[in-house]
mmCIF file of C-alpha atoms and ligand atoms in Angstrom:
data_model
loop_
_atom_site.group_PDB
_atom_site.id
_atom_site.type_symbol
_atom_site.label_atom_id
_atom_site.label_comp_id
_atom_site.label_asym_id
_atom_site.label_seq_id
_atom_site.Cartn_x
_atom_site.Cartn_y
_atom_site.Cartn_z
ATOM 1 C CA UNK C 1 164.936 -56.325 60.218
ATOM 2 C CA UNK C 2 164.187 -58.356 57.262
ATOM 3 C CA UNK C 3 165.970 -57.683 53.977
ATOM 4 C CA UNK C 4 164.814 -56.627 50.669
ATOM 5 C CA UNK C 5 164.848 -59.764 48.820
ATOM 6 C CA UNK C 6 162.692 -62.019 46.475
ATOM 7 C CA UNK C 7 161.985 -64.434 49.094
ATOM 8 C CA UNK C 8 160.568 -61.546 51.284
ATOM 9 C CA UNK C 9 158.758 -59.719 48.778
ATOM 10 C CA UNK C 10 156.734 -63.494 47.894
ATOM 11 C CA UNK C 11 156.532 -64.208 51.807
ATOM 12 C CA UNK C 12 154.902 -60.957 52.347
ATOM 13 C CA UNK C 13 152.721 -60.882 49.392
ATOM 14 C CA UNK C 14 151.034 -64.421 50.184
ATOM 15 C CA UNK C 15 150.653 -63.166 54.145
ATOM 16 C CA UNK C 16 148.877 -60.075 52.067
ATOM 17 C CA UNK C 17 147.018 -62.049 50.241
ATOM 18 C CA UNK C 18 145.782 -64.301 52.881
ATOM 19 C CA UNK C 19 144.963 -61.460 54.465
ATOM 20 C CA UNK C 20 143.062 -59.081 52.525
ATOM 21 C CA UNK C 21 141.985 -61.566 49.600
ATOM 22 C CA UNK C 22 141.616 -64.864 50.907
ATOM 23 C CA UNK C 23 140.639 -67.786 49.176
ATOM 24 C CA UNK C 24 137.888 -68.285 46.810
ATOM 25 C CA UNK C 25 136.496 -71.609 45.683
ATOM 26 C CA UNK C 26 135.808 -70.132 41.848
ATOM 27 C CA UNK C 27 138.888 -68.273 41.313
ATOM 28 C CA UNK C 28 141.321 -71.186 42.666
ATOM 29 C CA UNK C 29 139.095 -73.581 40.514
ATOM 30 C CA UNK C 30 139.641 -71.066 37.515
ATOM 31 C CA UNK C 31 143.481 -71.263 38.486
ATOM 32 C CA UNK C 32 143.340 -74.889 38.446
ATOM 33 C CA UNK C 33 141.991 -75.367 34.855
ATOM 34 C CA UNK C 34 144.423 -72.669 33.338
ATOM 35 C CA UNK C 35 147.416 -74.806 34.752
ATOM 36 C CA UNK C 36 145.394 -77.930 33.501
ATOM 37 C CA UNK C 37 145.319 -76.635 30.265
ATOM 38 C CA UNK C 38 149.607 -76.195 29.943
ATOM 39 C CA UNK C 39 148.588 -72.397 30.024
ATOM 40 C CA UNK C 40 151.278 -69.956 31.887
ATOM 41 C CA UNK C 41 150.863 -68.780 35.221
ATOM 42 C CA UNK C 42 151.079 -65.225 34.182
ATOM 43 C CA UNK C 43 147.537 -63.908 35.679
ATOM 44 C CA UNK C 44 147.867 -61.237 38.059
ATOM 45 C CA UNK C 45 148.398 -61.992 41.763
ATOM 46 C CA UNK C 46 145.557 -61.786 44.218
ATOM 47 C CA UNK C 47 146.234 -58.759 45.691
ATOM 48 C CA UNK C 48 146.153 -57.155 42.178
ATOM 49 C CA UNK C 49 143.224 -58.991 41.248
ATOM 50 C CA UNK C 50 141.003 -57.412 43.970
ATOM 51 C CA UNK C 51 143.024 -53.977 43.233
ATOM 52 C CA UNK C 52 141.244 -54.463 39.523
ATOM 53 C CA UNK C 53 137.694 -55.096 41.468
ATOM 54 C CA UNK C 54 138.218 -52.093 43.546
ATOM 55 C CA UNK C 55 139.504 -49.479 40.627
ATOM 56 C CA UNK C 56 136.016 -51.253 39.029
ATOM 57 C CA UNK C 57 133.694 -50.689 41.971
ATOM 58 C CA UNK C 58 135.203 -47.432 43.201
ATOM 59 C CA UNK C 59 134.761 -45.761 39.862
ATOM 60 C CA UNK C 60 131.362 -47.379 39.590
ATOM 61 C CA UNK C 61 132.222 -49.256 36.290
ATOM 62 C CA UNK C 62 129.514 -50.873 34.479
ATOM 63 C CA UNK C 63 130.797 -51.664 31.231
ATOM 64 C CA UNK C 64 134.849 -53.084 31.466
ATOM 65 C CA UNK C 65 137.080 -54.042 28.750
ATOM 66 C CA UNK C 66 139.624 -56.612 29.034
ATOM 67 C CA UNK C 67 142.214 -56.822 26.499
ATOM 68 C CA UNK C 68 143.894 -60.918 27.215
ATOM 69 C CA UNK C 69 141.351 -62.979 28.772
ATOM 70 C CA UNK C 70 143.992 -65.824 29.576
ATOM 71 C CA UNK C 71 142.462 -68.450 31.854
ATOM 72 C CA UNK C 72 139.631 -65.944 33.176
ATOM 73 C CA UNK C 73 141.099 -65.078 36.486
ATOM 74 C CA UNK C 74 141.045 -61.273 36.287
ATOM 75 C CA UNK C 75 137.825 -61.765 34.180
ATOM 76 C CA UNK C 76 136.037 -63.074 37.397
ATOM 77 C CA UNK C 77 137.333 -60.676 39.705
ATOM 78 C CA UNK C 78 135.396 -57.574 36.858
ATOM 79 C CA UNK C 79 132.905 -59.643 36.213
ATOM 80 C CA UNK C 80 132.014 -59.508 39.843
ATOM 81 C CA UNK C 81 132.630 -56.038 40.340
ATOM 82 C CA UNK C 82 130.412 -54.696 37.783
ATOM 83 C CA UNK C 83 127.130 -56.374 39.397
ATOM 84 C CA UNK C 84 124.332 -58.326 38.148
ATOM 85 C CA UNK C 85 123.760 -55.479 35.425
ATOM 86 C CA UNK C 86 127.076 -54.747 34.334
ATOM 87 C CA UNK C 87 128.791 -56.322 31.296
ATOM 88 C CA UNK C 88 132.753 -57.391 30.844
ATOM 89 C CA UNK C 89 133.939 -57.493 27.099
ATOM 90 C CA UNK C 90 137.294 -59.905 26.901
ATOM 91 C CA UNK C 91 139.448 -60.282 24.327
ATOM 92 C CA UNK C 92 141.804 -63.652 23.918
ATOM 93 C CA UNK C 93 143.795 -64.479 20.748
ATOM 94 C CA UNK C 94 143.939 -68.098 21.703
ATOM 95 C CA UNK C 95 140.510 -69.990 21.197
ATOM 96 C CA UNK C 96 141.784 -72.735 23.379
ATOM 97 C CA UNK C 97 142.419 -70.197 26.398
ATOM 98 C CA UNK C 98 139.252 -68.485 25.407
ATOM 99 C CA UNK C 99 137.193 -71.985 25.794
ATOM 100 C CA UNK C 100 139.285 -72.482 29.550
ATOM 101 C CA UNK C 101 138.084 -69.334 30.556
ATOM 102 C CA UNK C 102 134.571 -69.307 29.240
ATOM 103 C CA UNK C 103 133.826 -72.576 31.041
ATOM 104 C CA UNK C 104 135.729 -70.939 34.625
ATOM 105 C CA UNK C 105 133.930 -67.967 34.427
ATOM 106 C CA UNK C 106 130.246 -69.757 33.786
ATOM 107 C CA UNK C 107 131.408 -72.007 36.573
ATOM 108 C CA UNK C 108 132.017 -68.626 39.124
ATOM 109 C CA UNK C 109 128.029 -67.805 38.106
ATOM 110 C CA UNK C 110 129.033 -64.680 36.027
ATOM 111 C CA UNK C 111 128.964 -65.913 32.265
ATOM 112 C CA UNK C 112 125.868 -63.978 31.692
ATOM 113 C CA UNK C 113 127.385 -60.382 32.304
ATOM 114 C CA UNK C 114 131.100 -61.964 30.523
ATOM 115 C CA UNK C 115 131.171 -61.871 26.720
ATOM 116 C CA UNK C 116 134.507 -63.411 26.157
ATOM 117 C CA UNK C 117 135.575 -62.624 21.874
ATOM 118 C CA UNK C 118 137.695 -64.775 20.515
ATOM 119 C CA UNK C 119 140.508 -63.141 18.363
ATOM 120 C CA UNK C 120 143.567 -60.676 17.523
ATOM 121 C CA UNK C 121 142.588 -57.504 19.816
ATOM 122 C CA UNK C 122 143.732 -55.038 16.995
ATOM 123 C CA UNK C 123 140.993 -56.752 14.740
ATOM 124 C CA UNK C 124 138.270 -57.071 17.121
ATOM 125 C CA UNK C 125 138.594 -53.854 18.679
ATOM 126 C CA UNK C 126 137.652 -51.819 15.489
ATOM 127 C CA UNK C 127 134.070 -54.135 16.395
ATOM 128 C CA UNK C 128 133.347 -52.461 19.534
ATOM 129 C CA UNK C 129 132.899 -49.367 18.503
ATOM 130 C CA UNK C 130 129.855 -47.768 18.203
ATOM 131 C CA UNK C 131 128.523 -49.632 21.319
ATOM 132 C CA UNK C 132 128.469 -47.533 24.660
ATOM 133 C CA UNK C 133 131.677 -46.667 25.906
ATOM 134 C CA UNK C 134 134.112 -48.456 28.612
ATOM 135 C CA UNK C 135 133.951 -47.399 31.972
ATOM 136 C CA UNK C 136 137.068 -49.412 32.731
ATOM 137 C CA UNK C 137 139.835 -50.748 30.547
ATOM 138 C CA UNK C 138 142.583 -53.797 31.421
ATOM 139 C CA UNK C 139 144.754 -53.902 29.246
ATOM 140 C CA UNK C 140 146.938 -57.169 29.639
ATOM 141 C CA UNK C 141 148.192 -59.254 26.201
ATOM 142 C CA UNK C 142 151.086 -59.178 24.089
ATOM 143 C CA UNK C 143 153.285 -56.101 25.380
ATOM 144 C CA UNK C 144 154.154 -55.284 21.581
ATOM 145 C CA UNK C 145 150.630 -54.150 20.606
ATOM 146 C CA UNK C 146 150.041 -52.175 24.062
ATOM 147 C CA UNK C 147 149.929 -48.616 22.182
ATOM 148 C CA UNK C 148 147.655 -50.085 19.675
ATOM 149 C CA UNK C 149 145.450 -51.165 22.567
ATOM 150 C CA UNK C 150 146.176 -47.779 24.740
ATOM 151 C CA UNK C 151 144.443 -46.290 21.170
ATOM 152 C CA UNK C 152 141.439 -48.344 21.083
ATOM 153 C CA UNK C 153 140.826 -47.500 24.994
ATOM 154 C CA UNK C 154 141.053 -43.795 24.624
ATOM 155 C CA UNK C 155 138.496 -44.375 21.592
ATOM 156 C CA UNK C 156 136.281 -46.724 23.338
ATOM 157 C CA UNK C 157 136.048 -45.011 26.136
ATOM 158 C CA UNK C 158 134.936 -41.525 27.259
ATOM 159 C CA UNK C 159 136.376 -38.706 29.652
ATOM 160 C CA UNK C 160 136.594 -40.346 33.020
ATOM 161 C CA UNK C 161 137.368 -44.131 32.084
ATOM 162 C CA UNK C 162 140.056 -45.750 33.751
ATOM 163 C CA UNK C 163 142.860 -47.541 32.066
ATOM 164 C CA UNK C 164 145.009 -50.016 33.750
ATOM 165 C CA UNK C 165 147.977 -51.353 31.627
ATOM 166 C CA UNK C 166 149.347 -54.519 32.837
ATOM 167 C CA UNK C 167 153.425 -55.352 33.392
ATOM 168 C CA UNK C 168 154.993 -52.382 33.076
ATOM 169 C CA UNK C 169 158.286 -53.314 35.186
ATOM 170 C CA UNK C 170 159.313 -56.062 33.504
ATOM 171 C CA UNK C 171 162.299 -56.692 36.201
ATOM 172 C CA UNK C 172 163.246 -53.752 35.395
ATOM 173 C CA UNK C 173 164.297 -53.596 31.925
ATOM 174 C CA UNK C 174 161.949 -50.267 31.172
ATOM 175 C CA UNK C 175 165.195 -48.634 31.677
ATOM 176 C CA UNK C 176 167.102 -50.705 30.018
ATOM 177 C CA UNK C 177 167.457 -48.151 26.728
ATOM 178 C CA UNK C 178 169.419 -51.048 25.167
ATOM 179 C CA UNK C 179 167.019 -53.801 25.394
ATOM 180 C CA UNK C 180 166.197 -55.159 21.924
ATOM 181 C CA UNK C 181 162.962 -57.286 23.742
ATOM 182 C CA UNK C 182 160.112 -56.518 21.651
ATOM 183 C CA UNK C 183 158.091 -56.501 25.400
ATOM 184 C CA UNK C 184 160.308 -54.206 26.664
ATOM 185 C CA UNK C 185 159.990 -52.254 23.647
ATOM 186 C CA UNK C 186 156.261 -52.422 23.263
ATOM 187 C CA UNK C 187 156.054 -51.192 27.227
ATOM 188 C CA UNK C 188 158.065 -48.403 27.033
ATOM 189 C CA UNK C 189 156.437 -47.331 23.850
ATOM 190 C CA UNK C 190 152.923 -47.578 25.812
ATOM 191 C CA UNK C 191 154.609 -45.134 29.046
ATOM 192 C CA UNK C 192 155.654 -43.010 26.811
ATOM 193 C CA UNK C 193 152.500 -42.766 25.159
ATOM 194 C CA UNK C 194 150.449 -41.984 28.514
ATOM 195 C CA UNK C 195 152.881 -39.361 28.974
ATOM 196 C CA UNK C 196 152.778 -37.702 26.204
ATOM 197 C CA UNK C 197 149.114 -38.611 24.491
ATOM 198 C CA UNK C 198 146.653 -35.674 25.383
ATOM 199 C CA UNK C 199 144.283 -38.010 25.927
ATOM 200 C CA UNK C 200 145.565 -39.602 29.252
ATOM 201 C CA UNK C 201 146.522 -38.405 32.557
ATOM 202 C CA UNK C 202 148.699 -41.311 33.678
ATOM 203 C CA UNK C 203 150.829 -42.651 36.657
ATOM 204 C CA UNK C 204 152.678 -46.210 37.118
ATOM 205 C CA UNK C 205 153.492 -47.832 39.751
ATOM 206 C CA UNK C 206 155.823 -50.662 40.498
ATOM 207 C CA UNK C 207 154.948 -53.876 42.299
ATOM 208 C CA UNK C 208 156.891 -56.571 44.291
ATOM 209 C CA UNK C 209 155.438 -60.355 45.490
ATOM 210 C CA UNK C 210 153.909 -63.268 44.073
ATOM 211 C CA UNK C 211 154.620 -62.176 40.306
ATOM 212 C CA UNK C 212 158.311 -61.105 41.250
ATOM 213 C CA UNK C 213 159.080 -57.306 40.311
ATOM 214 C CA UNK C 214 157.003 -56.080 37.983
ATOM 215 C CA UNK C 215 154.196 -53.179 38.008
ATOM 216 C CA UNK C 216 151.126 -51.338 36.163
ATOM 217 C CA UNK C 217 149.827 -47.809 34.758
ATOM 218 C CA UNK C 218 146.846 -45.917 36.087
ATOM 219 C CA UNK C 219 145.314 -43.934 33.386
ATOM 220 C CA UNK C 220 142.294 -41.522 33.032
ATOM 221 C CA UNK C 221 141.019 -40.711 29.945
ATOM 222 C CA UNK C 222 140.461 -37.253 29.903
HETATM 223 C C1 DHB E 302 153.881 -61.933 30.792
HETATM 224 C C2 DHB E 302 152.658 -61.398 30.477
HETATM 225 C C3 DHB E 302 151.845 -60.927 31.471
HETATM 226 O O1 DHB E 302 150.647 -60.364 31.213
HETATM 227 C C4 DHB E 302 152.254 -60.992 32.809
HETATM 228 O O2 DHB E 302 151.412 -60.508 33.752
HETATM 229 C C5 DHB E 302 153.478 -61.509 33.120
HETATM 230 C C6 DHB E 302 154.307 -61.980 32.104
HETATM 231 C C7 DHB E 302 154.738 -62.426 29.701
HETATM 232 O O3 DHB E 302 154.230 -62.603 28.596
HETATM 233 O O4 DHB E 302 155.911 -62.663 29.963
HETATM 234 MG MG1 MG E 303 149.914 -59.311 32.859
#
């Protein structure tokens, strides 16, 4: 019997992965120029990524938000699930990430349905609304803002959208009560907020593999 461990949790991730995912010319190219570019390797895994086009395609999302566009990994795998009439809205602080991912995701074929906006979230947020609501909302940047973020997707959306919040393990420090880690802090503040806000019916669950230990929140607005 194989042991609980790091190793294990990586080894059977990537046989997962392998597996289920596979490899895709666009998204490893995408990969490639984010790593290119100095930028960290801190898009979700694989198996996560096609968990984000499934939550997309099972709720029959049309219109998804993405709060941190990084290199445009995850961006590709909503952009895809949406379909040729469907629209992703991305958000990215940095305008050199922003211009990485805006040339990978043209280069996967889906730049006309991706509208990446270059920017703080918390100040281009306020600018989506009044357009149609989110079907879907990722939520994945800086940790500190998350409840800021969890705000804006409970106001840009409508009963029924589903909010996924990125990193919510952190290696477990979520229980550390101590932990003076403005991530930490900013995570905890966001769980806390699904469980409490009226507005969202919310579970989390933890994750093991590629990204080490680490998990997300399932939200619906309700
Ligand atoms: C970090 C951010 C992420 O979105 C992630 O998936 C992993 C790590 C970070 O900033 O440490
Ligand atoms: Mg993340």
């Amino acid at each position: 019997m194989s042991e609980s461990t790091p190793a294990n949790w990586r080894r059977t991730d990537e046989f997962l992965s392998e597996l289920l995912v596979g490899h895709d010319a666009a998204l490893d190219a995408a990969l490639a120029a984010q790593e290119d570019a100095g930028m960290p390797a801190i898009e979700v895994a694989p198996v996560s990524g096609k968990l984000l086009s499934l939550l997309a395609r099972i709720s029959g999302a049309r219109r998804v938000l993405e709060i941190g566009t990084l290199g445009g990994y995850s961006t590709i795998w909503l952009a895809r699930a949406v379909g040729d009439d469907g629209q992703v809205v991305s958000i990215e602080a940095e305008p050199a990430n922003a211009a990485v991912a805006r040339a990978s995701i043209d280069a996967a074929g889906v730049g006309d349905r991706v509208a990446v906006r270059i920017g703080r979230a918390a100040e281009v947020l306020p600018t989506l609304d009044g357009s149609e609501p989110f079907d879907l909302v990722f939520i994945d940047a800086d940790k500190q803002s998350n409840t800021i973020y969890l705000d804006w997707a409970a106001r840009l959306g409508r009963p029924g959208t589903v909010v996924i919040l990125d990193n919510i393990g952190r290696d477990g420090e979520i229980v550390n009560d101590a932990s003076a880690d403005p991530m930490v802090i900013g995570t905890r503040d966001a769980l806390r907020m699904l469980a409490e806000d009226p507005r969202f019916d919310a579970t989390a669950l933890q994750t093991v593999g590629i990204k080490g230990w680490d998990g997300f929140a399932l939200a619906l607005v309700i």
